[in-house]
PDB file of C-alpha atoms in Angstrom:
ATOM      1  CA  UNK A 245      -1.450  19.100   2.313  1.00 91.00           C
ATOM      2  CA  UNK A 246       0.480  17.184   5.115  1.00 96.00           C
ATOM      3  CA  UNK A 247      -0.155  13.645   3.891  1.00 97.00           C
ATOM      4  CA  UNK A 248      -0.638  11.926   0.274  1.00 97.00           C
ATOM      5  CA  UNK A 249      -3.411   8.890  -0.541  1.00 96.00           C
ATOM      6  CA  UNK A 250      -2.940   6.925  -3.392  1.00 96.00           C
ATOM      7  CA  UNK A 251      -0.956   5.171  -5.959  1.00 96.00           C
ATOM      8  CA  UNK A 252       3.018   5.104  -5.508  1.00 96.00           C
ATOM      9  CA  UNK A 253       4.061   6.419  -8.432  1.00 95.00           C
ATOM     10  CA  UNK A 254       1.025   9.579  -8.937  1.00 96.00           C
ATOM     11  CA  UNK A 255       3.429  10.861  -5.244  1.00 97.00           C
ATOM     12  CA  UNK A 256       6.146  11.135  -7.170  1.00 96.00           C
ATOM     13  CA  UNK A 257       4.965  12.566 -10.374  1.00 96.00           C
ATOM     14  CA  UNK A 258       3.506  15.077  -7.701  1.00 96.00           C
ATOM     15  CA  UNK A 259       6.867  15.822  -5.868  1.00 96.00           C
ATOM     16  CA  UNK A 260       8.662  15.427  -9.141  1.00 97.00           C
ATOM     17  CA  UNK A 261       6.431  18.331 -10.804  1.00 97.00           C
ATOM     18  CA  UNK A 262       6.491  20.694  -7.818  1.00 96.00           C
ATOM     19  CA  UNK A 263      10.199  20.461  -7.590  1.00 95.00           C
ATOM     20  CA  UNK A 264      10.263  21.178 -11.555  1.00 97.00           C
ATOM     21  CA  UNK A 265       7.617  24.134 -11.191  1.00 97.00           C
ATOM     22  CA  UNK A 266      10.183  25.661  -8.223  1.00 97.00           C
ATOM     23  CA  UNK A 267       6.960  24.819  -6.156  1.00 95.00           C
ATOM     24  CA  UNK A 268       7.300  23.526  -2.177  1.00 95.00           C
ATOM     25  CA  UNK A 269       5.644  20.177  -1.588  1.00 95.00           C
ATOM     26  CA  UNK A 270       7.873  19.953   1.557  1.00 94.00           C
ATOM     27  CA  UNK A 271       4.169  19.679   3.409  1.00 96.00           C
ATOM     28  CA  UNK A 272       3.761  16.193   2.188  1.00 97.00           C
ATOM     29  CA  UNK A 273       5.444  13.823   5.356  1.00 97.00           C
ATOM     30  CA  UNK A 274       3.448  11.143   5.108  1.00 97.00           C
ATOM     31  CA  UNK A 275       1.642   8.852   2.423  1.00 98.00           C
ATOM     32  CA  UNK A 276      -1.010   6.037   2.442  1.00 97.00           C
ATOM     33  CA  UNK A 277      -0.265   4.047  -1.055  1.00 97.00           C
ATOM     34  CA  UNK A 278      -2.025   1.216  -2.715  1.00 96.00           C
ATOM     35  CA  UNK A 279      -3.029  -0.234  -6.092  1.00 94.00           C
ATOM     36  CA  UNK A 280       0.718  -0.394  -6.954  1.00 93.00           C
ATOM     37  CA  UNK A 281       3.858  -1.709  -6.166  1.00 90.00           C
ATOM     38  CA  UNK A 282       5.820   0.125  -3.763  1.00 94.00           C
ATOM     39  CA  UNK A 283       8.984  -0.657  -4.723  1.00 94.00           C
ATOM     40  CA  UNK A 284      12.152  -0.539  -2.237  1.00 95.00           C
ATOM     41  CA  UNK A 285      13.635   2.350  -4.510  1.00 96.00           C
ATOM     42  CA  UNK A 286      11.015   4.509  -4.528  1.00 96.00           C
ATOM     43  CA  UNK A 287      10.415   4.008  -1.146  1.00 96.00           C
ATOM     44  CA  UNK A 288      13.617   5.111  -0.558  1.00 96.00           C
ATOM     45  CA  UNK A 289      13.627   7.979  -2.770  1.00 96.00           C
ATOM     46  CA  UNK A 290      10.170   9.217  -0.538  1.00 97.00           C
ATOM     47  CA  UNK A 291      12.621   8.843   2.688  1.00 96.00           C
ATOM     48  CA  UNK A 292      15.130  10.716   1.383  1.00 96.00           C
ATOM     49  CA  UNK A 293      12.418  13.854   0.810  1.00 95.00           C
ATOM     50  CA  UNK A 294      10.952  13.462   3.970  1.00 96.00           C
ATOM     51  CA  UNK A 295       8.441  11.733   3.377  1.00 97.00           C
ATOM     52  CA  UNK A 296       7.333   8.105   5.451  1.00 97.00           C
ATOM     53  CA  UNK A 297       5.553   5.794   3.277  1.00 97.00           C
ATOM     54  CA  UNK A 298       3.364   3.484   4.167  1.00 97.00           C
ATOM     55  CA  UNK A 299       0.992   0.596   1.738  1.00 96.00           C
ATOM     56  CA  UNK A 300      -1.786  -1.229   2.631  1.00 96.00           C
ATOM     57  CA  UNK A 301      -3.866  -3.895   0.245  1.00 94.00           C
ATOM     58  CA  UNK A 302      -7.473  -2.913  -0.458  1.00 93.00           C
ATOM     59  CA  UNK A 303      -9.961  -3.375  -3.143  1.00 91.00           C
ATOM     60  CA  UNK A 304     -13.653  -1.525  -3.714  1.00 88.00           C
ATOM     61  CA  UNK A 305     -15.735  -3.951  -2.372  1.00 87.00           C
ATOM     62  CA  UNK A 306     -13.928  -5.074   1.254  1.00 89.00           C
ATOM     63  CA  UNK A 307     -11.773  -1.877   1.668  1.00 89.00           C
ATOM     64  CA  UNK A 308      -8.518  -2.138   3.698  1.00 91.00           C
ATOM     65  CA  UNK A 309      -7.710  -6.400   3.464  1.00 94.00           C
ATOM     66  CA  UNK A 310      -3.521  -5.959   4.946  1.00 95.00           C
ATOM     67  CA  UNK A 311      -1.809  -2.872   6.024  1.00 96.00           C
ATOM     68  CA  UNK A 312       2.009  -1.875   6.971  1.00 96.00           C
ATOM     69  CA  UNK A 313       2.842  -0.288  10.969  1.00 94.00           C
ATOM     70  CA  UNK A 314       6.065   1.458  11.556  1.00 93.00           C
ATOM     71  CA  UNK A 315       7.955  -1.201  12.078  1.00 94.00           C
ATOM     72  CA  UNK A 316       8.022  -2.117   8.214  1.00 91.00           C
ATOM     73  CA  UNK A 317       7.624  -5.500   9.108  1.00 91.00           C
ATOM     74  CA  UNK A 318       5.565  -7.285   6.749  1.00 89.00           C
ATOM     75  CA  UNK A 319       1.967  -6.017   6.220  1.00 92.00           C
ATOM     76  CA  UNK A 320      -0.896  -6.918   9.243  1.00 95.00           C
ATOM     77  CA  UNK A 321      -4.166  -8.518   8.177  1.00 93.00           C
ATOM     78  CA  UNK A 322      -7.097  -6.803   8.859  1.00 93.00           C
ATOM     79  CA  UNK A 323      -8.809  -8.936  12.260  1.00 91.00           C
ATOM     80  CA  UNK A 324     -12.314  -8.675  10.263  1.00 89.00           C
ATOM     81  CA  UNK A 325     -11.390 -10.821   7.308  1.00 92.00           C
ATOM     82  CA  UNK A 326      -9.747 -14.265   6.925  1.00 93.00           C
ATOM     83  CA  UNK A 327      -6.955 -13.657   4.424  1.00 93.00           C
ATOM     84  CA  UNK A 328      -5.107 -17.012   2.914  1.00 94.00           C
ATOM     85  CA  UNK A 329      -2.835 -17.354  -0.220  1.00 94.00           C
ATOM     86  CA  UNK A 330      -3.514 -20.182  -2.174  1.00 97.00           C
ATOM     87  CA  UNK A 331      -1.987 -22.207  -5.070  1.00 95.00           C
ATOM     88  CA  UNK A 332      -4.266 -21.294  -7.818  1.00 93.00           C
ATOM     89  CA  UNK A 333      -6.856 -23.566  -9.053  1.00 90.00           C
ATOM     90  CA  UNK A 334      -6.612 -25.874  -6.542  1.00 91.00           C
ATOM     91  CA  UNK A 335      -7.248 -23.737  -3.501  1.00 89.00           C
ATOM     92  CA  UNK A 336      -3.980 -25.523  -1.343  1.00 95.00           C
ATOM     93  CA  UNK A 337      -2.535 -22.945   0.996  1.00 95.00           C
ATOM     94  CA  UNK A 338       0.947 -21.700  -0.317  1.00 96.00           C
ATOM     95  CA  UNK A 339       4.131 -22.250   2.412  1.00 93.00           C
ATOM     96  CA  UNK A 340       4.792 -19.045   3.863  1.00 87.00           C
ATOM     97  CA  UNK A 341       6.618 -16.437   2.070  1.00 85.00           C
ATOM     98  CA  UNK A 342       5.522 -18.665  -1.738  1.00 91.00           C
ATOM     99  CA  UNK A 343       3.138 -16.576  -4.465  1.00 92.00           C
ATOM    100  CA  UNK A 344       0.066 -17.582  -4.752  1.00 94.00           C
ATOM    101  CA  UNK A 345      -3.946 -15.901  -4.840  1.00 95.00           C
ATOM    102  CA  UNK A 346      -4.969 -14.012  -2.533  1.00 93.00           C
ATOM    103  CA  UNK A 347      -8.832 -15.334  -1.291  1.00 93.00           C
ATOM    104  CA  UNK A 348     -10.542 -13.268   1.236  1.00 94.00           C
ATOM    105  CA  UNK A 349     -13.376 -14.388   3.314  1.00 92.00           C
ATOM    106  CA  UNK A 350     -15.516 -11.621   4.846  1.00 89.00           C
ATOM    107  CA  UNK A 351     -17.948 -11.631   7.499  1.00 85.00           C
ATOM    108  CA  UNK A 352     -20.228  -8.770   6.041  1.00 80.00           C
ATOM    109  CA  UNK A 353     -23.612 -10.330   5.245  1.00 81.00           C
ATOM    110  CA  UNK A 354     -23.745  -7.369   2.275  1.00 78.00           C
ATOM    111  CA  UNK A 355     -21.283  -9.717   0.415  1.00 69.00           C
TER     112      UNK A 355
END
């Protein structure tokens, strides 16, 4: 396989085990991760094997919400949603670069 899909950490269990096993995973170059934390350290850590590493936000039911480009700048919100962040419970959008919930407004009649 040339490129990885899924969570962070299953990549490295995978890279960790075929380096154990004497087995060459060198294939791997690029990964798609989601549904966990990408940390900057284990980004790294994928760098330093070769591979580039990129996350993106999605659930089941709307699929890709936010997604990272090359330029590791952030992630970009997908143009067919409205995305906001808002203070929980009262629904007040957050100040730029503040935690908050994540609300997602689609346009797909389905939902």
């Amino acid at each position: 396989p040339t490129v990885y899909t899924g969570v962070p950490d299953y990549l490295k269990i995978l890279l960790d085990k075929a380096k154990e096993q004497g087995r060459n995973a060198s294939s791997i170059r690029k990964a798609l991760v989601s549904g966990g934390a990408l940390f900057p350290s284990l980004r790294a850590e994928y760098k330093q094997r070769g591979v580039s590493v990129f996350q993106c936000y999605a659930t089941a039911d709307l699929g890709v919400i936010a997604y990272e480009s090359e330029a590791l700048d952030g992630m970009i919100a997908d143009e067919g949603v409205i995305l906001e962040i808002v203070r929980p419970g009262s629904g007040d959008p957050v100040p730029d670069g503040e935690v908050g919930e994540v609300v997602v407004t689609s346009f797909n009649r389905d939902y």
